[in-house]
mmCIF file of C-alpha atoms in Angstrom:
data_model
loop_
_atom_site.group_PDB
_atom_site.id
_atom_site.type_symbol
_atom_site.label_atom_id
_atom_site.label_comp_id
_atom_site.label_asym_id
_atom_site.label_seq_id
_atom_site.Cartn_x
_atom_site.Cartn_y
_atom_site.Cartn_z
ATOM 1 C CA ASP A 1 -22.127 1.015 -1.006
ATOM 2 C CA GLN A 2 -24.466 -1.379 0.332
ATOM 3 C CA TRP A 3 -23.759 -5.068 1.173
ATOM 4 C CA ARG A 4 -26.136 -7.720 2.728
ATOM 5 C CA VAL A 5 -25.632 -11.306 3.852
ATOM 6 C CA THR A 6 -28.175 -13.592 1.571
ATOM 7 C CA THR A 7 -28.428 -16.714 3.742
ATOM 8 C CA ALA A 8 -29.032 -17.442 7.459
ATOM 9 C CA PHE A 9 -26.370 -19.168 9.463
ATOM 10 C CA SER A 10 -26.058 -20.401 13.239
ATOM 11 C CA GLY A 11 -23.192 -19.918 15.552
ATOM 12 C CA ASP A 12 -20.158 -17.584 15.921
ATOM 13 C CA ALA A 13 -18.602 -15.923 13.054
ATOM 14 C CA THR A 14 -15.205 -14.846 12.970
ATOM 15 C CA PRO A 15 -15.507 -12.940 10.539
ATOM 16 C CA ILE A 16 -18.712 -13.594 8.573
ATOM 17 C CA ALA A 17 -17.149 -14.642 5.684
ATOM 18 C CA SER A 18 -19.580 -15.794 3.216
ATOM 19 C CA ASN A 19 -22.738 -15.139 1.312
ATOM 20 C CA TRP A 20 -21.911 -11.533 0.896
ATOM 21 C CA GLU A 21 -23.548 -9.780 -2.120
ATOM 22 C CA ARG A 22 -23.908 -5.995 -3.207
ATOM 23 C CA ASN A 23 -27.647 -4.870 -2.500
ATOM 24 C CA ASP A 24 -29.279 -5.352 -5.859
ATOM 25 C CA THR A 25 -32.962 -4.867 -4.799
ATOM 26 C CA ASP A 26 -34.805 -2.004 -7.335
ATOM 27 C CA PRO A 27 -35.239 0.730 -6.653
ATOM 28 C CA THR A 28 -32.403 0.884 -3.975
ATOM 29 C CA LEU A 29 -28.966 2.253 -4.829
ATOM 30 C CA SER A 30 -26.484 -0.272 -4.287
ATOM 31 C CA SER A 31 -23.840 1.890 -4.917
ATOM 32 C CA PHE A 32 -22.565 5.114 -6.076
ATOM 33 C CA GLY A 33 -19.019 6.104 -6.894
ATOM 34 C CA SER A 34 -15.914 3.659 -6.042
ATOM 35 C CA GLN A 35 -17.092 0.511 -4.669
ATOM 36 C CA MET A 36 -15.726 -1.359 -1.566
ATOM 37 C CA SER A 37 -14.565 -4.965 -2.189
ATOM 38 C CA GLU A 38 -14.881 -8.095 -0.219
ATOM 39 C CA SER A 39 -12.973 -11.404 0.019
ATOM 40 C CA SER A 40 -13.828 -14.082 2.482
ATOM 41 C CA GLY A 41 -15.580 -11.282 4.884
ATOM 42 C CA ILE A 42 -12.725 -8.791 4.496
ATOM 43 C CA PHE A 43 -13.686 -5.547 3.070
ATOM 44 C CA THR A 44 -11.250 -3.308 1.293
ATOM 45 C CA PHE A 45 -11.880 0.504 0.831
ATOM 46 C CA PRO A 46 -11.472 1.710 -2.827
ATOM 47 C CA SER A 47 -9.713 5.095 -1.934
ATOM 48 C CA THR A 48 -8.289 7.019 1.169
ATOM 49 C CA GLY A 49 -10.899 9.002 2.775
ATOM 50 C CA ILE A 50 -13.316 9.287 6.061
ATOM 51 C CA TYR A 51 -15.899 6.745 5.954
ATOM 52 C CA GLU A 52 -19.070 5.992 7.668
ATOM 53 C CA ILE A 53 -19.572 2.058 8.617
ATOM 54 C CA HIS A 54 -22.971 1.015 9.558
ATOM 55 C CA PHE A 55 -23.588 -2.642 10.545
ATOM 56 C CA MET A 56 -27.128 -4.577 11.302
ATOM 57 C CA ILE A 57 -27.889 -7.766 12.363
ATOM 58 C CA GLU A 58 -31.219 -9.819 13.323
ATOM 59 C CA TYR A 59 -30.784 -12.679 15.492
ATOM 60 C CA LYS A 60 -33.652 -15.819 15.903
ATOM 61 C CA LEU A 61 -33.863 -17.853 18.659
ATOM 62 C CA ASP A 62 -36.066 -21.071 18.834
ATOM 63 C CA GLY A 63 -35.771 -22.527 22.374
ATOM 64 C CA SER A 64 -36.323 -21.763 25.659
ATOM 65 C CA ASP A 65 -32.820 -20.392 26.535
ATOM 66 C CA SER A 66 -32.163 -16.905 27.228
ATOM 67 C CA VAL A 67 -28.817 -15.579 25.418
ATOM 68 C CA ALA A 68 -26.782 -12.731 25.163
ATOM 69 C CA ASN A 69 -25.403 -11.755 21.596
ATOM 70 C CA TYR A 70 -22.638 -9.666 20.304
ATOM 71 C CA SER A 71 -21.826 -8.118 17.102
ATOM 72 C CA TYR A 72 -18.400 -6.468 16.122
ATOM 73 C CA ILE A 73 -17.202 -3.845 13.474
ATOM 74 C CA LYS A 74 -13.442 -4.774 13.729
ATOM 75 C CA GLY A 75 -10.701 -3.077 11.698
ATOM 76 C CA THR A 76 -6.929 -3.575 10.954
ATOM 77 C CA THR A 77 -4.010 -0.920 10.116
ATOM 78 C CA ASP A 78 -1.680 -3.919 9.328
ATOM 79 C CA ASN A 79 -3.818 -6.294 7.298
ATOM 80 C CA SER A 80 -3.311 -8.772 9.802
ATOM 81 C CA SER A 81 -4.285 -7.722 13.494
ATOM 82 C CA TYR A 82 -7.907 -6.921 14.084
ATOM 83 C CA VAL A 83 -9.447 -4.737 16.917
ATOM 84 C CA SER A 84 -13.184 -4.088 17.896
ATOM 85 C CA LEU A 85 -14.058 -0.586 16.809
ATOM 86 C CA THR A 86 -17.736 -1.174 17.895
ATOM 87 C CA GLU A 87 -19.356 -3.684 20.100
ATOM 88 C CA ALA A 88 -23.274 -3.928 20.133
ATOM 89 C CA SER A 89 -25.065 -6.439 22.426
ATOM 90 C CA THR A 90 -28.316 -7.705 22.654
ATOM 91 C CA ASN A 91 -30.159 -10.180 24.777
ATOM 92 C CA ILE A 92 -32.922 -12.563 23.868
ATOM 93 C CA ILE A 93 -34.919 -13.589 27.144
ATOM 94 C CA HIS A 94 -37.001 -16.430 26.461
ATOM 95 C CA GLY A 95 -40.102 -17.350 28.765
ATOM 96 C CA GLY A 96 -41.902 -19.535 26.822
ATOM 97 C CA SER A 97 -42.382 -21.282 23.482
ATOM 98 C CA GLY A 98 -41.959 -20.046 19.700
ATOM 99 C CA ASP A 99 -39.548 -17.630 17.917
ATOM 100 C CA LEU A 100 -37.884 -14.626 19.377
ATOM 101 C CA TYR A 101 -35.946 -12.376 17.382
ATOM 102 C CA ALA A 102 -33.865 -9.015 18.468
ATOM 103 C CA ASN A 103 -31.528 -6.998 16.672
ATOM 104 C CA SER A 104 -28.678 -4.430 17.022
ATOM 105 C CA THR A 105 -26.886 -2.089 15.056
ATOM 106 C CA SER A 106 -23.470 0.024 15.314
ATOM 107 C CA THR A 107 -21.628 2.720 13.376
ATOM 108 C CA ALA A 108 -18.180 3.507 13.252
ATOM 109 C CA ILE A 109 -16.085 6.479 11.322
ATOM 110 C CA VAL A 110 -12.788 5.723 9.963
ATOM 111 C CA ASP A 111 -9.848 7.499 8.572
ATOM 112 C CA ILE A 112 -8.478 5.386 5.960
ATOM 113 C CA THR A 113 -5.281 6.442 4.409
ATOM 114 C CA ASP A 114 -3.742 3.267 3.609
ATOM 115 C CA THR A 115 -6.085 1.040 1.852
ATOM 116 C CA SER A 116 -3.437 -1.822 1.527
ATOM 117 C CA ASN A 117 -3.495 -2.170 4.943
ATOM 118 C CA GLN A 118 -6.490 -0.675 6.458
ATOM 119 C CA LYS A 119 -9.488 -3.030 6.321
ATOM 120 C CA VAL A 120 -12.494 -3.843 8.461
ATOM 121 C CA ARG A 121 -14.479 -7.082 8.978
ATOM 122 C CA PHE A 122 -17.810 -8.011 10.594
ATOM 123 C CA ASP A 123 -18.050 -10.766 13.592
ATOM 124 C CA VAL A 124 -20.643 -12.163 15.567
ATOM 125 C CA ASP A 125 -20.588 -13.831 18.940
ATOM 126 C CA VAL A 126 -23.617 -15.545 20.194
ATOM 127 C CA ALA A 127 -23.721 -17.657 23.689
ATOM 128 C CA ASN A 128 -25.988 -20.341 22.196
ATOM 129 C CA SER A 129 -24.965 -22.189 19.060
ATOM 130 C CA GLY A 130 -28.623 -22.387 18.173
ATOM 131 C CA VAL A 131 -29.199 -18.719 17.935
ATOM 132 C CA GLU A 132 -29.543 -18.015 13.974
ATOM 133 C CA MET A 133 -28.488 -14.946 12.263
ATOM 134 C CA GLN A 134 -31.339 -13.961 9.867
ATOM 135 C CA ALA A 135 -30.443 -12.930 6.457
ATOM 136 C CA ASN A 136 -32.406 -12.716 2.853
ATOM 137 C CA THR A 137 -31.161 -11.973 -0.805
ATOM 138 C CA ALA A 138 -34.072 -9.904 -1.726
ATOM 139 C CA ARG A 139 -34.027 -7.435 1.768
ATOM 140 C CA ASP A 140 -31.463 -6.086 4.273
ATOM 141 C CA ILE A 141 -31.445 -8.122 7.559
ATOM 142 C CA LEU A 142 -27.988 -8.691 8.289
ATOM 143 C CA ALA A 143 -26.240 -5.923 6.326
ATOM 144 C CA ALA A 144 -23.272 -3.220 6.230
ATOM 145 C CA ARG A 145 -23.229 0.112 4.672
ATOM 146 C CA PHE A 146 -20.313 1.932 3.631
ATOM 147 C CA ILE A 147 -20.584 6.027 3.035
ATOM 148 C CA ARG A 148 -17.293 8.026 2.285
ATOM 149 C CA LEU A 149 -17.632 11.362 3.882
ATOM 150 C CA GLY A 150 -14.640 13.198 2.502
ATOM 151 C CA ASP A 151 -11.248 13.521 2.199
ATOM 152 C CA THR A 152 -8.496 12.559 4.943
#
């Protein structure tokens, strides 16, 4: 199952809660088999099993500051308290004028045994509120993939 954020935004997001859509650009296969569900940035698994989760994000800085950016795949086992499963960081070192870009990716493999309580979300933490997370409705820039690898 493939998801992406359609609209760019600035600043921190805990979680990235809006503008998620299932990838719908032909000829990309948006999903195969059972599908994830998403509500306010919280993703629910359709069935138990071993899943690979991939998260990608692109940052844009249009100023003269240098900044560190962090993205996380976070998970819960009680549908309440989230812990970081991955942390990916990147720095944008700005030495002049014009826009600068950086990206990061992370992957987690999870064992889902309880679809009611085990969920995931994606967070971003930037050191400068002027950093913009890039997004697009026609291509994946800020996106997540969920691949069911097998039974638990």
